[in-house]
Short mmCIF file of C-alpha atoms in Angstrom, two decimals:
data_model
loop_
_atom_site.label_atom_id
_atom_site.label_comp_id
_atom_site.label_asym_id
_atom_site.label_seq_id
_atom_site.Cartn_x
_atom_site.Cartn_y
_atom_site.Cartn_z
CA MET A 1 7.38 -15.04 -50.71
CA VAL A 2 8.05 -13.84 -54.31
CA LYS A 3 4.88 -12.37 -55.46
CA ASN A 4 4.18 -14.56 -58.07
CA ASP A 5 4.07 -17.55 -55.99
CA VAL A 6 0.60 -16.97 -54.92
CA LYS A 7 -1.89 -15.85 -57.57
CA VAL A 8 -5.63 -15.27 -57.00
CA LEU A 9 -8.07 -16.22 -60.20
CA GLY A 10 -10.85 -14.00 -59.61
CA ALA A 11 -13.54 -10.84 -60.09
CA TRP A 12 -13.57 -7.97 -58.29
CA PRO A 13 -17.66 -7.92 -57.96
CA SER A 14 -17.62 -11.73 -56.36
CA PRO A 15 -18.06 -11.81 -52.71
CA TYR A 16 -16.40 -15.93 -52.95
CA VAL A 17 -13.02 -14.09 -54.38
CA MET A 18 -13.12 -11.61 -51.38
CA ARG A 19 -12.75 -14.31 -49.19
CA PRO A 20 -9.30 -15.64 -49.85
CA ARG A 21 -7.93 -12.03 -50.56
CA ILE A 22 -8.98 -11.16 -47.37
CA ALA A 23 -7.47 -14.03 -45.75
CA LEU A 24 -4.28 -13.48 -47.60
CA ASN A 25 -4.52 -9.87 -46.70
CA ILE A 26 -4.78 -11.06 -43.06
CA LYS A 27 -1.66 -13.32 -43.40
CA SER A 28 0.30 -10.35 -45.01
CA VAL A 29 0.80 -12.34 -48.15
CA ASN A 30 1.48 -10.64 -51.04
CA TYR A 31 -0.24 -12.16 -54.35
CA GLU A 32 -1.08 -11.55 -57.71
CA PHE A 33 -4.75 -10.54 -58.66
CA LEU A 34 -5.51 -12.09 -62.29
CA GLU A 35 -9.06 -10.89 -63.12
CA GLU A 36 -11.22 -12.54 -64.98
CA THR A 37 -13.34 -11.33 -67.98
CA PHE A 38 -16.86 -10.96 -67.28
CA GLY A 39 -18.82 -13.37 -69.47
CA SER A 40 -15.61 -15.80 -70.70
CA LYS A 41 -13.30 -18.03 -68.38
CA SER A 42 -9.38 -17.96 -68.73
CA GLU A 43 -7.89 -21.23 -70.09
CA LEU A 44 -5.75 -20.69 -66.79
CA LEU A 45 -9.39 -20.91 -64.95
CA LEU A 46 -10.36 -23.96 -66.78
CA GLN A 47 -7.13 -25.82 -66.54
CA SER A 48 -7.09 -25.05 -63.05
CA ASN A 49 -10.54 -25.68 -61.63
CA PRO A 50 -11.67 -27.94 -64.26
CA VAL A 51 -14.37 -29.62 -61.84
CA HIS A 52 -16.52 -26.21 -61.54
CA LYS A 53 -14.68 -23.56 -64.01
CA LYS A 54 -15.56 -21.34 -61.35
CA ILE A 55 -13.80 -18.60 -59.19
CA PRO A 56 -12.13 -17.88 -57.02
CA VAL A 57 -9.02 -20.18 -57.37
CA LEU A 58 -5.91 -20.03 -55.21
CA ILE A 59 -2.82 -21.18 -57.06
CA HIS A 60 -0.07 -21.84 -54.58
CA GLY A 61 3.28 -22.50 -56.69
CA ASP A 62 1.88 -24.86 -58.95
CA LYS A 63 -1.05 -25.93 -56.73
CA PRO A 64 -4.31 -24.99 -57.64
CA ILE A 65 -7.05 -24.57 -54.34
CA CYS A 66 -10.76 -24.59 -54.96
CA GLU A 67 -13.92 -23.41 -53.35
CA SER A 68 -13.54 -20.24 -51.35
CA MET A 69 -13.92 -21.30 -47.67
CA ILE A 70 -11.72 -24.24 -48.22
CA ILE A 71 -9.11 -21.60 -49.52
CA VAL A 72 -9.19 -19.74 -46.50
CA GLU A 73 -8.98 -23.19 -44.30
CA TYR A 74 -5.81 -23.85 -46.56
CA ILE A 75 -4.32 -20.23 -46.33
CA ASP A 76 -4.66 -20.27 -42.46
CA GLU A 77 -3.36 -23.91 -42.20
CA VAL A 78 -0.08 -22.57 -44.64
CA TRP A 79 0.79 -19.60 -43.31
CA THR A 80 1.05 -19.97 -39.23
CA SER A 81 2.92 -16.89 -38.92
CA GLY A 82 0.55 -14.46 -39.39
CA PRO A 83 -2.83 -14.18 -37.09
CA SER A 84 -4.95 -16.99 -37.21
CA ILE A 85 -8.29 -16.95 -39.04
CA LEU A 86 -9.60 -20.01 -37.15
CA PRO A 87 -9.55 -20.39 -33.25
CA SER A 88 -7.90 -22.78 -31.72
CA ASP A 89 -10.86 -24.20 -29.69
CA PRO A 90 -12.06 -27.13 -31.34
CA TYR A 91 -15.74 -26.40 -30.29
CA ASP A 92 -15.14 -23.18 -31.21
CA ARG A 93 -13.95 -24.04 -34.75
CA ALA A 94 -16.89 -26.42 -35.30
CA ILE A 95 -19.26 -23.46 -34.65
CA GLN A 96 -17.57 -20.69 -37.04
CA ARG A 97 -17.71 -23.42 -39.86
CA PHE A 98 -21.30 -24.56 -39.07
CA TRP A 99 -22.25 -20.75 -39.68
CA ALA A 100 -19.79 -20.11 -42.37
CA ALA A 101 -21.92 -23.30 -44.31
CA TYR A 102 -25.31 -21.89 -43.00
CA VAL A 103 -24.28 -18.43 -44.42
CA ASP A 104 -23.71 -19.95 -47.89
CA GLU A 105 -26.33 -22.77 -48.03
CA LYS A 106 -29.37 -21.03 -46.47
CA TRP A 107 -28.93 -17.10 -45.96
CA PHE A 108 -27.21 -16.46 -49.02
CA ALA A 109 -29.13 -18.77 -51.09
CA ALA A 110 -32.27 -16.52 -50.11
CA MET A 111 -30.56 -13.21 -50.81
CA LYS A 112 -30.21 -14.58 -54.29
CA GLY A 113 -33.99 -15.80 -54.30
CA LEU A 114 -34.93 -12.32 -53.14
CA ARG A 115 -33.16 -10.84 -56.11
CA SER A 116 -35.14 -11.99 -59.09
CA ALA A 117 -38.36 -12.83 -57.15
CA GLN A 118 -41.76 -11.20 -57.52
CA GLY A 119 -44.86 -10.31 -55.27
CA GLU A 120 -45.62 -13.80 -52.82
CA GLU A 121 -42.32 -15.02 -53.33
CA ARG A 122 -40.52 -12.17 -52.74
CA LYS A 123 -42.13 -11.74 -49.42
CA ALA A 124 -41.12 -14.97 -48.53
CA PHE A 125 -37.75 -14.57 -49.66
CA LEU A 126 -37.19 -11.36 -47.13
CA ASP A 127 -38.70 -13.36 -44.31
CA GLN A 128 -36.03 -15.92 -44.58
CA VAL A 129 -33.71 -13.68 -44.92
CA THR A 130 -34.65 -11.13 -41.87
CA GLU A 131 -34.84 -14.17 -39.73
CA GLY A 132 -31.07 -15.46 -41.01
CA LEU A 133 -30.34 -12.35 -39.81
CA ALA A 134 -31.79 -12.70 -36.62
CA LEU A 135 -29.99 -15.90 -35.83
CA LEU A 136 -26.86 -14.43 -37.12
CA GLU A 137 -27.29 -11.79 -34.65
CA GLU A 138 -27.55 -14.15 -32.04
CA ALA A 139 -24.61 -16.12 -33.02
CA PHE A 140 -22.50 -12.81 -33.03
CA GLY A 141 -23.72 -12.22 -29.44
CA LYS A 142 -22.50 -15.57 -28.90
CA CYS A 143 -19.37 -15.72 -30.86
CA SER A 144 -17.94 -12.34 -30.27
CA LYS A 145 -18.19 -12.20 -26.42
CA GLY A 146 -18.48 -8.71 -26.30
CA LYS A 147 -15.66 -8.50 -28.79
CA ALA A 148 -15.63 -6.72 -32.53
CA PHE A 149 -15.73 -9.41 -34.53
CA PHE A 150 -17.05 -13.11 -34.56
CA GLY A 151 -13.51 -14.22 -34.31
CA GLY A 152 -12.90 -12.09 -31.18
CA ASP A 153 -10.61 -9.15 -31.35
CA ARG A 154 -9.42 -10.08 -35.07
CA ILE A 155 -11.17 -10.63 -38.19
CA GLY A 156 -11.76 -14.95 -38.25
CA LEU A 157 -13.29 -17.29 -40.43
CA LEU A 158 -17.23 -16.52 -40.02
CA ASP A 159 -16.25 -12.67 -40.28
CA ILE A 160 -14.99 -13.36 -43.80
CA ALA A 161 -17.56 -15.70 -44.91
CA PHE A 162 -20.61 -13.39 -43.91
CA GLY A 163 -18.66 -9.88 -44.43
CA SER A 164 -17.85 -10.69 -47.79
CA PHE A 165 -21.45 -10.14 -48.56
CA LEU A 166 -21.99 -6.80 -47.22
CA GLY A 167 -21.76 -5.14 -50.37
CA TRP A 168 -24.20 -7.50 -51.78
CA LEU A 169 -26.65 -6.55 -48.85
CA LYS A 170 -26.27 -2.97 -49.37
CA VAL A 171 -27.17 -3.52 -53.47
CA THR A 172 -30.00 -5.32 -51.93
CA GLU A 173 -31.60 -2.63 -49.74
CA LYS A 174 -31.33 -0.07 -52.23
CA LEU A 175 -32.94 -2.14 -55.25
CA ASN A 176 -35.73 -3.48 -52.71
CA GLY A 177 -36.32 -0.37 -50.78
CA VAL A 178 -35.36 -1.99 -47.48
CA LYS A 179 -33.30 -2.17 -44.16
CA LEU A 180 -31.57 -5.24 -43.80
CA LEU A 181 -29.09 -4.76 -40.98
CA ASP A 182 -31.06 -2.35 -38.48
CA GLU A 183 -30.14 -0.65 -35.44
CA ALA A 184 -33.33 -1.90 -34.03
CA LYS A 185 -33.60 -5.10 -34.89
CA THR A 186 -29.53 -6.01 -35.36
CA PRO A 187 -27.82 -3.59 -33.43
CA GLY A 188 -24.70 -5.79 -32.67
CA LEU A 189 -24.43 -6.86 -36.69
CA VAL A 190 -24.99 -2.99 -37.85
CA LYS A 191 -21.71 -2.07 -35.75
CA TRP A 192 -20.15 -5.22 -36.59
CA ALA A 193 -20.43 -4.70 -40.50
CA GLU A 194 -18.99 -1.08 -39.85
CA ARG A 195 -15.82 -2.48 -38.14
CA PHE A 196 -15.70 -5.09 -40.86
CA CYS A 197 -15.64 -2.75 -43.97
CA ALA A 198 -13.01 -0.41 -42.33
CA ASP A 199 -10.61 -3.31 -41.44
CA ALA A 200 -7.00 -3.04 -42.98
CA ALA A 201 -7.42 -6.64 -44.55
CA VAL A 202 -11.23 -5.83 -46.11
CA LYS A 203 -11.02 -2.28 -47.20
CA SER A 204 -8.78 -2.56 -50.40
CA VAL A 205 -10.77 -5.42 -51.63
CA MET A 206 -14.51 -4.52 -50.44
CA PRO A 207 -16.21 -3.18 -53.61
CA GLU A 208 -17.84 0.10 -53.60
CA THR A 209 -21.55 -0.30 -53.17
CA GLU A 210 -22.14 2.42 -55.86
CA LYS A 211 -20.16 0.09 -58.39
CA LEU A 212 -21.64 -2.82 -57.09
CA LEU A 213 -25.04 -1.23 -57.98
CA GLU A 214 -24.26 -0.42 -61.61
CA PHE A 215 -22.74 -3.83 -61.98
CA SER A 216 -25.91 -5.42 -60.80
CA LYS A 217 -27.49 -3.78 -63.50
CA VAL A 218 -25.35 -4.84 -66.17
CA LEU A 219 -25.75 -8.76 -64.51
CA ALA A 220 -29.66 -8.71 -64.68
CA ALA A 221 -29.45 -7.14 -68.18
CA LYS A 222 -26.88 -10.21 -68.95
CA MET A 223 -29.43 -12.74 -67.41
CA LYS A 224 -32.46 -11.65 -68.78
CA GLY A 225 -30.83 -12.17 -72.52
CA ALA A 226 -29.54 -15.00 -71.63
CA PRO A 227 -30.71 -18.04 -73.53
CA PRO A 228 -32.82 -20.30 -71.06
CA PRO A 229 -30.30 -22.27 -68.58
CA LYS A 230 -30.28 -26.17 -69.28
CA ASN A 231 -31.30 -28.34 -66.48
CA MET B 1 -44.48 -29.92 -18.30
CA ALA B 2 -41.58 -32.25 -17.91
CA SER B 3 -42.46 -34.68 -14.70
CA SER B 4 -39.06 -34.78 -11.89
CA ALA B 5 -38.02 -37.98 -13.34
CA MET B 6 -37.72 -36.98 -17.28
CA VAL B 7 -35.91 -33.92 -16.01
CA THR B 8 -33.31 -36.60 -14.48
CA ALA B 9 -33.01 -38.35 -17.58
CA ASN B 10 -32.52 -35.29 -19.35
CA GLN B 11 -29.66 -34.57 -16.74
CA LEU B 12 -28.23 -37.54 -17.27
CA ILE B 13 -28.10 -37.11 -21.06
CA ILE B 14 -26.72 -33.70 -20.89
CA MET B 15 -24.02 -34.93 -18.19
CA ALA B 16 -23.01 -38.07 -20.16
CA GLU B 17 -19.96 -37.20 -22.23
CA LEU B 18 -20.64 -38.21 -26.03
CA LYS B 19 -24.69 -38.48 -27.15
CA LEU B 20 -25.18 -39.34 -30.99
CA PHE B 21 -28.40 -38.23 -32.38
CA ARG B 22 -29.58 -40.48 -35.28
CA THR B 23 -31.73 -42.73 -37.31
CA TRP B 24 -31.03 -46.23 -38.62
CA SER B 25 -30.63 -45.42 -42.04
CA SER B 26 -29.07 -42.12 -42.55
CA CYS B 27 -25.91 -42.00 -44.23
CA PHE B 28 -25.21 -38.47 -42.50
CA CYS B 29 -25.44 -39.91 -39.30
CA LEU B 30 -23.52 -43.18 -40.47
CA ARG B 31 -20.45 -40.72 -41.20
CA VAL B 32 -20.16 -39.92 -37.65
CA VAL B 33 -20.68 -43.56 -36.23
CA TRP B 34 -18.15 -44.64 -38.31
CA ALA B 35 -15.90 -41.68 -37.50
CA LEU B 36 -16.01 -42.53 -33.74
CA ASP B 37 -16.17 -46.12 -34.19
CA LEU B 38 -12.75 -46.03 -36.36
CA LYS B 39 -11.00 -44.12 -33.30
CA GLY B 40 -12.39 -46.40 -31.20
CA ILE B 41 -15.00 -43.71 -29.04
CA GLN B 42 -17.34 -44.59 -26.80
CA TYR B 43 -20.40 -42.87 -26.81
CA ASP B 44 -24.37 -43.31 -26.29
CA THR B 45 -26.81 -43.38 -29.10
CA ILE B 46 -30.26 -42.05 -29.08
CA PHE B 47 -32.30 -43.25 -32.29
CA GLU B 48 -34.74 -40.50 -33.81
CA ASP B 49 -38.04 -41.07 -35.26
CA LEU B 50 -38.25 -38.04 -37.79
CA SER B 51 -41.82 -38.08 -37.92
CA ASN B 52 -42.05 -37.54 -34.31
CA LYS B 53 -38.86 -35.63 -32.96
CA SER B 54 -37.89 -35.43 -29.41
CA SER B 55 -37.62 -32.66 -27.47
CA LEU B 56 -33.83 -32.35 -27.23
CA LEU B 57 -33.33 -33.05 -30.62
CA LEU B 58 -34.98 -29.74 -31.38
CA GLN B 59 -33.33 -28.21 -28.33
CA TYR B 60 -30.33 -29.00 -29.59
CA ASN B 61 -30.69 -28.20 -33.30
CA PRO B 62 -33.60 -25.51 -33.57
CA ILE B 63 -32.20 -24.25 -37.06
CA TYR B 64 -32.58 -27.31 -39.04
CA LYS B 65 -34.29 -29.63 -36.89
CA LYS B 66 -31.90 -32.71 -38.28
CA VAL B 67 -29.90 -35.51 -37.48
CA PRO B 68 -26.75 -36.24 -36.97
CA VAL B 69 -26.31 -33.94 -33.82
CA LEU B 70 -23.43 -35.16 -31.48
CA VAL B 71 -23.26 -33.68 -28.11
CA HIS B 72 -19.80 -33.69 -26.53
CA ASN B 73 -20.06 -32.47 -22.70
CA GLY B 74 -23.31 -30.83 -23.24
CA LYS B 75 -22.34 -29.12 -26.28
CA PRO B 76 -24.22 -29.85 -29.44
CA LEU B 77 -22.55 -30.37 -32.68
CA LEU B 78 -24.27 -30.08 -36.09
CA GLU B 79 -23.85 -30.82 -39.95
CA SER B 80 -22.16 -34.07 -40.51
CA LEU B 81 -18.72 -32.68 -42.35
CA VAL B 82 -18.30 -30.10 -39.72
CA ILE B 83 -19.21 -32.81 -36.71
CA LEU B 84 -16.17 -34.97 -38.55
CA GLU B 85 -13.84 -32.37 -38.52
CA TYR B 86 -14.58 -31.78 -34.82
CA ILE B 87 -13.92 -35.39 -34.11
CA ASP B 88 -10.82 -35.24 -36.11
CA GLU B 89 -9.29 -32.81 -34.12
CA ILE B 90 -10.15 -33.84 -30.33
CA TRP B 91 -9.66 -37.49 -31.11
CA LYS B 92 -5.86 -38.06 -33.13
CA GLN B 93 -5.93 -41.62 -33.42
CA THR B 94 -6.93 -43.06 -37.12
CA PRO B 95 -6.93 -39.26 -38.49
CA LEU B 96 -9.41 -38.85 -41.15
CA LEU B 97 -7.53 -36.06 -43.03
CA PRO B 98 -4.01 -36.01 -44.01
CA GLU B 99 -1.34 -33.55 -42.48
CA ASP B 100 -0.50 -31.58 -45.31
CA PRO B 101 -2.79 -28.67 -46.02
CA SER B 102 -2.89 -28.82 -49.80
CA GLU B 103 -4.06 -32.56 -49.30
CA ARG B 104 -6.87 -31.01 -46.41
CA ALA B 105 -7.99 -28.95 -49.00
CA THR B 106 -8.19 -31.53 -51.47
CA ALA B 107 -10.06 -33.97 -49.30
CA ARG B 108 -12.66 -31.08 -48.18
CA PHE B 109 -13.27 -30.24 -51.96
CA TRP B 110 -14.27 -33.61 -52.87
CA ALA B 111 -16.34 -34.25 -49.94
CA LYS B 112 -18.29 -31.13 -50.74
CA PHE B 113 -18.00 -32.09 -54.31
CA GLY B 114 -20.32 -35.17 -52.90
CA ASP B 115 -22.56 -33.40 -51.22
CA ASP B 116 -23.31 -30.59 -53.43
CA LYS B 117 -23.23 -32.08 -56.76
CA VAL B 118 -23.12 -36.22 -56.68
CA LEU B 119 -25.68 -37.02 -54.06
CA PRO B 120 -28.38 -34.40 -55.81
CA SER B 121 -27.90 -35.76 -59.29
CA ILE B 122 -28.25 -39.44 -58.03
CA TRP B 123 -31.08 -38.59 -56.29
CA ASN B 124 -32.62 -37.06 -59.48
CA ALA B 125 -31.55 -39.65 -61.40
CA PHE B 126 -33.10 -42.14 -58.94
CA ILE B 127 -36.47 -40.01 -59.03
CA LYS B 128 -37.13 -39.07 -62.53
CA GLN B 129 -38.70 -40.53 -65.47
CA GLY B 130 -38.46 -41.16 -69.11
CA LYS B 131 -36.50 -38.40 -70.97
CA ASP B 132 -35.96 -36.53 -67.34
CA GLN B 133 -34.44 -39.63 -66.02
CA GLU B 134 -32.42 -40.26 -68.91
CA GLU B 135 -30.61 -36.38 -68.78
CA ALA B 136 -30.79 -36.98 -65.11
CA ILE B 137 -28.19 -40.40 -65.46
CA VAL B 138 -25.76 -38.19 -67.96
CA THR B 139 -25.26 -35.79 -65.46
CA ALA B 140 -24.97 -37.83 -62.29
CA GLN B 141 -22.48 -40.02 -64.72
CA GLU B 142 -20.68 -36.98 -65.38
CA ASN B 143 -20.40 -36.30 -61.84
CA LEU B 144 -19.20 -39.52 -60.93
CA GLY B 145 -17.04 -39.30 -63.40
CA CYS B 146 -14.65 -36.54 -61.61
CA VAL B 147 -14.91 -38.83 -58.70
CA GLU B 148 -13.77 -42.27 -60.23
CA ARG B 149 -10.62 -40.26 -61.72
CA GLN B 150 -10.12 -39.44 -57.56
CA LEU B 151 -9.44 -43.03 -57.13
CA THR B 152 -6.59 -43.75 -59.80
CA GLY B 153 -3.56 -45.66 -57.74
CA LYS B 154 -5.46 -45.74 -54.26
CA LYS B 155 -7.73 -48.31 -52.72
CA PHE B 156 -9.54 -45.62 -50.78
CA PHE B 157 -9.76 -41.82 -51.48
CA ASN B 158 -7.55 -41.23 -48.52
CA GLY B 159 -4.85 -43.92 -49.70
CA GLU B 160 -4.44 -47.15 -47.97
CA THR B 161 -7.13 -46.38 -45.28
CA ILE B 162 -10.10 -44.99 -44.94
CA GLY B 163 -10.62 -41.27 -44.55
CA LEU B 164 -13.02 -38.06 -44.61
CA VAL B 165 -13.75 -38.52 -48.40
CA ASP B 166 -14.79 -42.25 -48.08
CA LEU B 167 -16.86 -41.33 -45.16
CA ALA B 168 -18.38 -38.59 -47.03
CA PHE B 169 -19.02 -41.10 -49.98
CA GLY B 170 -20.08 -43.69 -47.72
CA TRP B 171 -23.66 -43.24 -49.10
CA LEU B 172 -22.87 -44.12 -52.45
CA ALA B 173 -21.88 -47.58 -51.30
CA ASN B 174 -24.61 -48.11 -49.19
CA LEU B 175 -27.38 -46.75 -51.45
CA LEU B 176 -26.12 -47.03 -55.20
CA SER B 177 -27.18 -50.85 -55.22
CA VAL B 178 -30.71 -49.78 -53.48
CA PHE B 179 -31.44 -47.36 -56.12
CA GLU B 180 -30.05 -49.39 -59.07
CA GLU B 181 -32.60 -52.24 -57.69
CA VAL B 182 -35.41 -50.20 -56.66
CA CYS B 183 -35.76 -47.94 -60.01
CA GLY B 184 -34.22 -50.36 -62.46
CA VAL B 185 -31.49 -48.69 -63.99
CA THR B 186 -27.61 -49.35 -63.89
CA LEU B 187 -25.89 -46.04 -62.78
CA ILE B 188 -22.44 -47.34 -62.24
CA ASP B 189 -21.42 -50.00 -64.86
CA HIS B 190 -18.03 -52.18 -65.05
CA GLU B 191 -16.75 -50.61 -68.13
CA LYS B 192 -17.05 -46.84 -67.15
CA PHE B 193 -16.34 -46.92 -63.16
CA PRO B 194 -14.34 -49.89 -62.21
CA LEU B 195 -12.76 -48.02 -59.58
CA LEU B 196 -15.70 -46.53 -58.22
CA LEU B 197 -16.85 -50.10 -57.98
CA GLU B 198 -13.79 -51.87 -56.43
CA TRP B 199 -14.09 -48.70 -54.03
CA ILE B 200 -17.72 -49.93 -53.05
CA GLN B 201 -16.59 -53.36 -52.28
CA ASN B 202 -13.53 -52.53 -50.61
CA PHE B 203 -15.37 -49.79 -48.20
CA ALA B 204 -18.42 -52.15 -47.44
CA ASP B 205 -16.20 -55.34 -46.87
CA ALA B 206 -13.90 -52.78 -44.07
CA PRO B 207 -14.00 -53.82 -40.66
CA ILE B 208 -15.90 -51.38 -38.49
CA ILE B 209 -17.34 -49.90 -41.50
CA LYS B 210 -19.72 -53.38 -42.27
CA GLU B 211 -20.33 -53.39 -38.31
CA SER B 212 -22.93 -50.49 -38.82
CA TRP B 213 -24.34 -51.38 -42.04
CA PRO B 214 -27.83 -50.62 -42.18
CA PRO B 215 -29.96 -54.05 -43.68
CA ARG B 216 -30.11 -53.89 -47.11
CA ASP B 217 -33.99 -55.34 -47.06
CA LYS B 218 -35.16 -52.80 -44.97
CA LEU B 219 -33.26 -49.73 -46.79
CA ILE B 220 -34.88 -51.42 -50.12
CA THR B 221 -38.33 -51.08 -48.63
CA ARG B 222 -37.91 -47.50 -47.40
CA TYR B 223 -36.76 -46.34 -51.00
CA GLN B 224 -39.50 -48.02 -52.88
CA ALA B 225 -41.93 -46.20 -50.80
CA PHE B 226 -39.55 -43.16 -51.53
CA HIS B 227 -39.67 -43.92 -55.25
CA GLU B 228 -43.65 -44.64 -55.69
CA VAL B 229 -44.23 -41.19 -53.70
CA HIS B 230 -41.69 -39.17 -56.23
CA THR B 231 -42.87 -41.17 -59.49
CA SER B 232 -46.81 -40.94 -58.97
CA LYS B 233 -45.96 -37.02 -58.19
CA GLU B 234 -43.82 -36.80 -61.57
CA ALA B 235 -46.08 -39.20 -63.97
CA PRO B 236 -47.18 -37.39 -67.08
CA LYS B 237 -50.58 -36.33 -67.00
#
């Protein structure tokens, strides 16, 4: 595969951008990483994702593929010689897709709420986040069936979906002075997180927590200074 | 405590091969009905009253407590788009998704866009009033414009036959005219959205699809009630 036949448009802090990069690493596919400048959108991004104007975008040949988990499934379907990212059994596939959607639509939504909330609202989001982690701990037990990852022996769809948020999870723990992944309450996930972050497909794209912490401050400052959002 | 008769009934339900928990009107449930019917699959239906959810539903879907739930050989499947992909993988006739990976990615993209952007923006246009409604309509029409372009040169989003994206947008065919009648605004007109209007007609007329069309008069009553609740909340003081 020619290196510049596969491009990923993205940015290093984004958990969504991590997902296709991990998937491509699993498949040993070389790709060019085109980093967007924070605060602006390149012509290429606007052309290849005109609907959302968001990263990540995978450009394969001349075809843009958008939406991180849709990109991951695309990568799994195209590069069939590498290890599979989705399980072969349709029910197991449905379970992985269900939990991946849960992580994005419910759990991370609560994590984002936690970032800017105060007082009672903050406690409510924190409760939602910890309840979600309890559910994911249980899901881990069922999906992994005693093995290292949600996907079994190797990283799979749900590992990628949830694991990509671990950097921001650690930042949230530091900023809020809480332990979200806890040896007492979520022992399975604690060990899973260590294995995930240490995996060869993940290591090179998982940002260091200190760098993310610094970036979160830049992001917070920008959001405070930004004009009020249009509805 | 369940009586022995109830336990037997539950056991029968669990043993039967395919069961769909649904309501009469939910378009998320209709997606699953249409998918199964298009593929000619036999299944049992359990109609749920969402104001009084059955213990089985809560057992199968403890996280969201919602319909649709498809139970296959005792194993529950949740979330309509996840269920559609499962159905397509198990029963290969009348495929809902194309074979080519980039076309599959495109289909998944538009199904997601429909649920994440189009549906909430149309709902907003339906429940808001005055200037808020005008702005909501602008957003809804921008989203619909993206969708309109996807129908260029095609009868259905999937081409000549109905597929995943068509089923995902079924709510639009079903409810658009209901919303427009209840709140007295035109969201989709012939000048700006000729392809979408044609698609709505083709979809509503399609065999199998039209056999499970919820009665329009019941939908009007239902959404009139929603409209009253929301617009009385939103009314300026």
